[in-house]
mmCIF file of C-alpha atoms in Angstrom:
data_model
loop_
_atom_site.group_PDB
_atom_site.id
_atom_site.type_symbol
_atom_site.label_atom_id
_atom_site.label_comp_id
_atom_site.label_asym_id
_atom_site.label_seq_id
_atom_site.Cartn_x
_atom_site.Cartn_y
_atom_site.Cartn_z
ATOM 1 C CA MET A 1 14.058 38.233 -31.721
ATOM 2 C CA THR A 2 10.730 39.785 -32.613
ATOM 3 C CA GLU A 3 8.125 40.341 -29.933
ATOM 4 C CA ARG A 4 4.615 39.212 -30.646
ATOM 5 C CA HIS A 5 1.672 40.716 -28.847
ATOM 6 C CA THR A 6 -1.697 39.041 -28.681
ATOM 7 C CA ASN A 7 -4.940 39.787 -26.941
ATOM 8 C CA GLU A 8 -5.525 36.115 -26.241
ATOM 9 C CA THR A 9 -5.203 34.996 -22.623
ATOM 10 C CA PHE A 10 -3.795 31.619 -21.662
ATOM 11 C CA SER A 11 -6.283 29.378 -19.867
ATOM 12 C CA PHE A 12 -4.732 26.951 -17.410
ATOM 13 C CA VAL A 13 -8.070 25.162 -17.047
ATOM 14 C CA GLU A 14 -8.378 24.533 -20.783
ATOM 15 C CA SER A 15 -4.755 23.402 -20.941
ATOM 16 C CA GLU A 16 -5.273 20.976 -18.057
ATOM 17 C CA HIS A 17 -8.347 19.467 -19.702
ATOM 18 C CA ALA A 18 -6.459 19.120 -22.985
ATOM 19 C CA VAL A 19 -3.672 17.180 -21.261
ATOM 20 C CA LEU A 20 -6.134 14.971 -19.381
ATOM 21 C CA ASP A 21 -8.055 14.242 -22.591
ATOM 22 C CA LEU A 22 -4.816 13.304 -24.370
ATOM 23 C CA TRP A 23 -3.775 10.981 -21.535
ATOM 24 C CA LYS A 24 -7.159 9.278 -21.695
ATOM 25 C CA LEU A 25 -7.223 9.055 -25.501
ATOM 26 C CA GLU A 26 -3.718 7.587 -25.750
ATOM 27 C CA ASN A 27 -4.077 5.493 -22.581
ATOM 28 C CA VAL A 28 -0.759 6.931 -21.412
ATOM 29 C CA PHE A 29 -0.861 5.622 -17.844
ATOM 30 C CA GLN A 30 -1.495 2.033 -18.902
ATOM 31 C CA LYS A 31 1.223 2.255 -21.546
ATOM 32 C CA SER A 32 3.718 3.466 -18.935
ATOM 33 C CA LEU A 33 2.975 0.319 -16.936
ATOM 34 C CA GLU A 34 3.311 -1.908 -19.998
ATOM 35 C CA GLN A 35 6.673 -0.388 -20.916
ATOM 36 C CA THR A 36 8.100 -1.062 -17.449
ATOM 37 C CA ALA A 37 6.375 -4.404 -16.800
ATOM 38 C CA ASN A 38 9.665 -6.334 -16.984
ATOM 39 C CA CYS A 39 11.657 -3.782 -14.987
ATOM 40 C CA ALA A 40 12.539 -3.923 -11.307
ATOM 41 C CA PRO A 41 9.456 -3.075 -9.250
ATOM 42 C CA TYR A 42 9.196 -0.116 -6.928
ATOM 43 C CA ILE A 43 6.669 -0.922 -4.214
ATOM 44 C CA PHE A 44 4.321 1.937 -3.417
ATOM 45 C CA TYR A 45 2.076 1.617 -0.363
ATOM 46 C CA ASP A 46 -0.858 4.002 -0.567
ATOM 47 C CA GLY A 47 -2.800 4.521 2.655
ATOM 48 C CA PRO A 48 -6.428 4.189 1.554
ATOM 49 C CA PRO A 49 -8.979 6.881 2.443
ATOM 50 C CA PHE A 50 -12.238 6.218 4.236
ATOM 51 C CA ALA A 51 -15.072 5.727 1.770
ATOM 52 C CA THR A 52 -17.607 7.544 3.946
ATOM 53 C CA GLY A 53 -16.891 11.092 2.811
ATOM 54 C CA LEU A 54 -15.889 13.274 -0.095
ATOM 55 C CA PRO A 55 -12.261 14.253 -0.768
ATOM 56 C CA HIS A 56 -11.100 17.541 0.768
ATOM 57 C CA HIS A 57 -8.029 19.764 0.439
ATOM 58 C CA GLY A 58 -6.033 17.531 2.782
ATOM 59 C CA HIS A 59 -6.489 14.617 0.408
ATOM 60 C CA LEU A 60 -5.406 16.796 -2.519
ATOM 61 C CA VAL A 61 -2.102 17.659 -0.851
ATOM 62 C CA ALA A 62 -1.384 14.028 0.022
ATOM 63 C CA SER A 63 -2.449 12.833 -3.429
ATOM 64 C CA THR A 64 -0.035 15.252 -5.077
ATOM 65 C CA ILE A 65 2.869 13.716 -3.153
ATOM 66 C CA LYS A 66 1.587 10.208 -3.857
ATOM 67 C CA ASP A 67 1.590 11.038 -7.569
ATOM 68 C CA VAL A 68 4.995 12.735 -7.774
ATOM 69 C CA ILE A 69 6.986 9.885 -6.190
ATOM 70 C CA PRO A 70 5.616 7.049 -8.400
ATOM 71 C CA ARG A 71 6.092 9.239 -11.496
ATOM 72 C CA TYR A 72 9.713 9.845 -10.543
ATOM 73 C CA TRP A 73 10.486 6.148 -10.164
ATOM 74 C CA THR A 74 8.588 5.314 -13.345
ATOM 75 C CA MET A 75 10.802 7.771 -15.229
ATOM 76 C CA LYS A 76 13.797 6.079 -13.587
ATOM 77 C CA GLY A 77 12.729 2.856 -15.292
ATOM 78 C CA ARG A 78 11.006 1.089 -12.397
ATOM 79 C CA TYR A 79 7.666 -0.714 -12.504
ATOM 80 C CA VAL A 80 5.311 1.079 -10.117
ATOM 81 C CA GLN A 81 1.813 -0.291 -9.592
ATOM 82 C CA ARG A 82 -0.610 2.273 -8.229
ATOM 83 C CA ARG A 83 -3.741 0.451 -7.196
ATOM 84 C CA PHE A 84 -6.242 2.686 -5.455
ATOM 85 C CA GLY A 85 -7.691 1.398 -2.206
ATOM 86 C CA TRP A 86 -10.591 1.964 0.144
ATOM 87 C CA ASP A 87 -10.660 1.718 3.929
ATOM 88 C CA PHE A 88 -14.003 0.188 4.859
ATOM 89 C CA HIS A 89 -13.122 -0.793 8.428
ATOM 90 C CA GLY A 90 -13.435 1.210 11.619
ATOM 91 C CA LEU A 91 -15.908 3.544 13.222
ATOM 92 C CA PRO A 92 -16.524 6.122 10.432
ATOM 93 C CA ILE A 93 -18.798 3.747 8.504
ATOM 94 C CA GLU A 94 -20.492 2.538 11.679
ATOM 95 C CA HIS A 95 -21.072 6.161 12.671
ATOM 96 C CA GLU A 96 -22.784 6.828 9.332
ATOM 97 C CA ILE A 97 -25.047 3.800 9.781
ATOM 98 C CA ASP A 98 -25.884 4.739 13.367
ATOM 99 C CA LYS A 99 -26.981 8.200 12.213
ATOM 100 C CA SER A 100 -29.050 6.897 9.301
ATOM 101 C CA LEU A 101 -30.794 4.235 11.426
ATOM 102 C CA GLY A 102 -31.100 6.385 14.545
ATOM 103 C CA MET A 103 -29.105 3.989 16.735
ATOM 104 C CA SER A 104 -26.999 5.090 19.692
ATOM 105 C CA SER A 105 -26.131 1.940 21.655
ATOM 106 C CA THR A 106 -24.729 -1.547 21.258
ATOM 107 C CA GLU A 107 -28.128 -2.907 22.318
ATOM 108 C CA ALA A 108 -29.659 -1.384 19.178
ATOM 109 C CA VAL A 109 -27.013 -3.073 17.044
ATOM 110 C CA GLU A 110 -27.637 -6.420 18.732
ATOM 111 C CA LYS A 111 -31.373 -6.010 18.169
ATOM 112 C CA LEU A 112 -30.794 -5.448 14.446
ATOM 113 C CA GLY A 113 -28.324 -8.323 14.353
ATOM 114 C CA ILE A 114 -24.648 -8.378 13.432
ATOM 115 C CA LYS A 115 -25.387 -9.666 9.917
ATOM 116 C CA GLY A 116 -28.022 -7.010 9.323
ATOM 117 C CA TYR A 117 -25.702 -4.318 10.644
ATOM 118 C CA ASN A 118 -22.842 -5.500 8.436
ATOM 119 C CA ASP A 119 -25.163 -5.569 5.424
ATOM 120 C CA GLU A 120 -26.117 -1.943 6.086
ATOM 121 C CA CYS A 121 -22.443 -0.965 6.320
ATOM 122 C CA ARG A 122 -21.598 -2.842 3.145
ATOM 123 C CA ALA A 123 -24.438 -1.131 1.252
ATOM 124 C CA ILE A 124 -23.092 2.413 1.697
ATOM 125 C CA VAL A 125 -19.390 1.875 1.087
ATOM 126 C CA GLN A 126 -19.571 2.598 -2.649
ATOM 127 C CA ARG A 127 -21.553 5.804 -2.207
ATOM 128 C CA TYR A 128 -18.718 8.251 -2.896
ATOM 129 C CA THR A 129 -16.400 6.179 -5.094
ATOM 130 C CA ASN A 130 -17.444 7.973 -8.301
ATOM 131 C CA ASP A 131 -16.788 11.378 -6.726
ATOM 132 C CA TRP A 132 -13.349 10.224 -5.601
ATOM 133 C CA GLU A 133 -12.469 8.960 -9.080
ATOM 134 C CA LYS A 134 -13.546 12.241 -10.696
ATOM 135 C CA THR A 135 -11.497 14.322 -8.245
ATOM 136 C CA ILE A 136 -8.354 12.173 -8.428
ATOM 137 C CA THR A 137 -8.512 12.100 -12.240
ATOM 138 C CA ARG A 138 -9.129 15.840 -12.507
ATOM 139 C CA MET A 139 -6.048 16.685 -10.447
ATOM 140 C CA GLY A 140 -3.925 14.637 -12.835
ATOM 141 C CA ARG A 141 -2.989 11.778 -10.551
ATOM 142 C CA TRP A 142 -2.370 8.403 -12.162
ATOM 143 C CA VAL A 143 -3.950 5.504 -10.259
ATOM 144 C CA ASP A 144 -5.545 2.187 -11.170
ATOM 145 C CA PHE A 145 -9.221 2.298 -10.207
ATOM 146 C CA GLU A 146 -10.172 -0.846 -12.139
ATOM 147 C CA ASN A 147 -8.047 -3.102 -9.931
ATOM 148 C CA ASP A 148 -8.668 -1.285 -6.667
ATOM 149 C CA TYR A 149 -8.607 -3.101 -3.342
ATOM 150 C CA LYS A 150 -11.040 -2.893 -0.441
ATOM 151 C CA THR A 151 -10.168 -3.678 3.152
ATOM 152 C CA MET A 152 -13.471 -5.551 3.500
ATOM 153 C CA ASP A 153 -12.488 -8.080 0.815
ATOM 154 C CA PRO A 154 -11.801 -11.517 2.354
ATOM 155 C CA TRP A 155 -8.505 -11.876 0.447
ATOM 156 C CA PHE A 156 -7.291 -8.568 1.884
ATOM 157 C CA MET A 157 -8.170 -9.518 5.459
ATOM 158 C CA GLU A 158 -6.533 -12.903 4.956
ATOM 159 C CA SER A 159 -3.359 -11.160 3.781
ATOM 160 C CA VAL A 160 -3.330 -9.060 6.959
ATOM 161 C CA TRP A 161 -3.631 -12.167 9.120
ATOM 162 C CA TRP A 162 -0.840 -13.761 7.068
ATOM 163 C CA VAL A 163 1.429 -10.817 7.911
ATOM 164 C CA VAL A 164 0.517 -11.115 11.601
ATOM 165 C CA LYS A 165 1.373 -14.834 11.452
ATOM 166 C CA GLN A 166 4.793 -14.057 9.949
ATOM 167 C CA LEU A 167 5.494 -11.565 12.732
ATOM 168 C CA TRP A 168 4.364 -14.107 15.332
ATOM 169 C CA ASP A 169 6.630 -16.802 13.926
ATOM 170 C CA LYS A 170 9.576 -14.395 14.168
ATOM 171 C CA ASP A 171 8.773 -13.544 17.816
ATOM 172 C CA LEU A 172 8.136 -9.924 16.879
ATOM 173 C CA ILE A 173 4.750 -9.761 18.627
ATOM 174 C CA TYR A 174 4.702 -9.334 22.381
ATOM 175 C CA PRO A 175 2.112 -8.395 25.023
ATOM 176 C CA GLY A 176 2.216 -4.877 26.392
ATOM 177 C CA VAL A 177 0.237 -2.295 28.291
ATOM 178 C CA LYS A 178 -0.883 1.029 26.896
ATOM 179 C CA VAL A 179 -3.453 3.602 27.970
ATOM 180 C CA VAL A 180 -5.956 4.086 25.149
ATOM 181 C CA PRO A 181 -9.282 5.942 24.888
ATOM 182 C CA PHE A 182 -12.319 3.681 25.203
ATOM 183 C CA SER A 183 -15.864 4.302 24.018
ATOM 184 C CA THR A 184 -18.415 2.932 26.467
ATOM 185 C CA ALA A 185 -21.187 3.465 23.909
ATOM 186 C CA LEU A 186 -19.425 1.490 21.177
ATOM 187 C CA GLY A 187 -17.719 -0.983 23.478
ATOM 188 C CA THR A 188 -14.342 -0.637 21.787
ATOM 189 C CA VAL A 189 -11.088 1.268 21.978
ATOM 190 C CA LEU A 190 -10.614 4.331 19.780
ATOM 191 C CA SER A 191 -7.724 5.295 17.563
ATOM 192 C CA ASN A 192 -6.069 8.683 18.031
ATOM 193 C CA PHE A 193 -7.893 9.929 14.932
ATOM 194 C CA GLU A 194 -11.266 8.727 16.196
ATOM 195 C CA ALA A 195 -10.675 10.085 19.700
ATOM 196 C CA THR A 196 -9.912 13.585 18.386
ATOM 197 C CA SER A 197 -12.389 13.661 15.484
ATOM 198 C CA ASN A 198 -14.850 15.713 17.541
ATOM 199 C CA TYR A 199 -12.199 17.778 19.337
ATOM 200 C CA GLN A 200 -13.189 21.427 19.606
ATOM 201 C CA ASP A 201 -11.573 24.579 20.931
ATOM 202 C CA VAL A 202 -13.683 25.996 23.741
ATOM 203 C CA GLN A 203 -13.391 29.126 25.830
ATOM 204 C CA ASP A 204 -12.580 28.432 29.475
ATOM 205 C CA PRO A 205 -14.018 30.777 32.136
ATOM 206 C CA ALA A 206 -10.560 31.374 33.616
ATOM 207 C CA ILE A 207 -10.067 34.014 36.312
ATOM 208 C CA THR A 208 -7.226 35.174 38.562
ATOM 209 C CA VAL A 209 -8.137 35.378 42.255
ATOM 210 C CA LEU A 210 -6.238 37.163 45.058
ATOM 211 C CA PHE A 211 -5.966 35.307 48.375
ATOM 212 C CA LYS A 212 -5.211 37.452 51.473
ATOM 213 C CA LEU A 213 -2.166 36.243 53.384
ATOM 214 C CA ILE A 214 -2.558 35.850 57.149
ATOM 215 C CA GLU A 215 -0.828 38.577 59.178
ATOM 216 C CA GLN A 216 0.581 40.185 56.040
ATOM 217 C CA ASP A 217 -0.656 43.068 53.954
ATOM 218 C CA ALA A 218 -0.227 41.086 50.758
ATOM 219 C CA TYR A 219 -2.107 38.706 48.508
ATOM 220 C CA MET A 220 -1.295 35.526 46.637
ATOM 221 C CA ALA A 221 -2.521 35.535 43.005
ATOM 222 C CA ALA A 222 -3.935 32.212 41.788
ATOM 223 C CA TRP A 223 -5.315 31.318 38.362
ATOM 224 C CA THR A 224 -8.147 28.821 37.901
ATOM 225 C CA THR A 225 -10.384 27.529 35.112
ATOM 226 C CA THR A 226 -12.964 26.230 37.604
ATOM 227 C CA PRO A 227 -14.195 29.357 39.401
ATOM 228 C CA TRP A 228 -17.342 27.557 40.551
ATOM 229 C CA THR A 229 -15.217 25.627 43.058
ATOM 230 C CA LEU A 230 -14.001 28.776 44.856
ATOM 231 C CA PRO A 231 -16.842 28.974 47.431
ATOM 232 C CA SER A 232 -15.677 25.653 48.884
ATOM 233 C CA ASN A 233 -11.966 26.499 48.719
ATOM 234 C CA LEU A 234 -10.221 26.015 52.100
ATOM 235 C CA ALA A 235 -6.516 26.470 51.390
ATOM 236 C CA LEU A 236 -3.947 27.530 48.823
ATOM 237 C CA CYS A 237 -0.975 25.305 48.042
ATOM 238 C CA VAL A 238 2.481 26.626 47.235
ATOM 239 C CA GLY A 239 5.563 24.810 46.000
ATOM 240 C CA ALA A 240 8.688 24.701 48.139
ATOM 241 C CA ASP A 241 10.892 24.549 45.033
ATOM 242 C CA ILE A 242 8.984 27.145 43.006
ATOM 243 C CA ASP A 243 10.212 30.723 42.705
ATOM 244 C CA TYR A 244 7.632 33.418 43.438
ATOM 245 C CA VAL A 245 7.843 37.138 42.866
ATOM 246 C CA LYS A 246 6.347 39.831 45.121
ATOM 247 C CA MET A 247 5.143 42.989 43.404
ATOM 248 C CA HIS A 248 3.149 46.086 44.211
ATOM 249 C CA ASP A 249 -0.099 46.620 42.347
ATOM 250 C CA ASN A 250 -0.687 50.352 41.971
ATOM 251 C CA ASP A 251 -4.332 49.871 41.043
ATOM 252 C CA LEU A 252 -5.050 47.913 44.219
ATOM 253 C CA ASN A 253 -2.414 49.699 46.292
ATOM 254 C CA ALA A 254 -1.362 46.318 47.652
ATOM 255 C CA PHE A 255 1.348 43.709 47.309
ATOM 256 C CA HIS A 256 0.651 40.352 45.737
ATOM 257 C CA ALA A 257 2.784 37.377 44.801
ATOM 258 C CA SER A 258 2.658 34.979 41.890
ATOM 259 C CA ARG A 259 4.872 32.343 40.300
ATOM 260 C CA ARG A 260 7.873 33.702 38.453
ATOM 261 C CA GLN A 261 7.608 33.125 34.702
ATOM 262 C CA ARG A 262 10.612 31.306 33.301
ATOM 263 C CA PRO A 263 11.892 32.224 29.820
#
């Protein structure tokens, strides 16, 4: 076998664009659906992204997985529809409208009117759809944007209520009690995602304080993240079933005790 040396460098970017252009020219994705149209379907449920922001690296990772699995089953001879969807419900869109209109209370929404508020929300939902389509297409994922679904469409909401009705008829819906975060400003409960969307790591002013034991030349070490409460502190609680260790501090030349750390 003869070695061949060349000064040319392989460009992954150019190769990717060449493949994407070929797929588009030959309409490969649509043809794959036509070839498997009469085959057994493989149902693929794609959780739709919020339409209020641009795609980020987290979406790219998830989209890669959502592309690999349908491709696999298509190659196995199954019919896999891949309709793209948009989540237009929930607080993210309302938050965008509140910022743009300078509103911060339910009274402001009521003053504008529910219809007017809904119209404002509906007007911004298509703002980033073109950017999403460019990104999804560029990464090589096959999805159907022409027949996409939107959670705000009446037929979609009706289908959700139909599912709820089926569950109700089968006695699969029951009342229960659960502690959930509630927004007093919005007047509604929050999902876990919404409750932690503004979560931040902060530095606590934690300190360790030595409390002098009565009639003993020793101290009890206590840790607190609220040092401003120490001036009003009257007592120190200890646990009857907690193991403590007594040690000598050479720097202080005194004994102090603290809770034993368990491995």
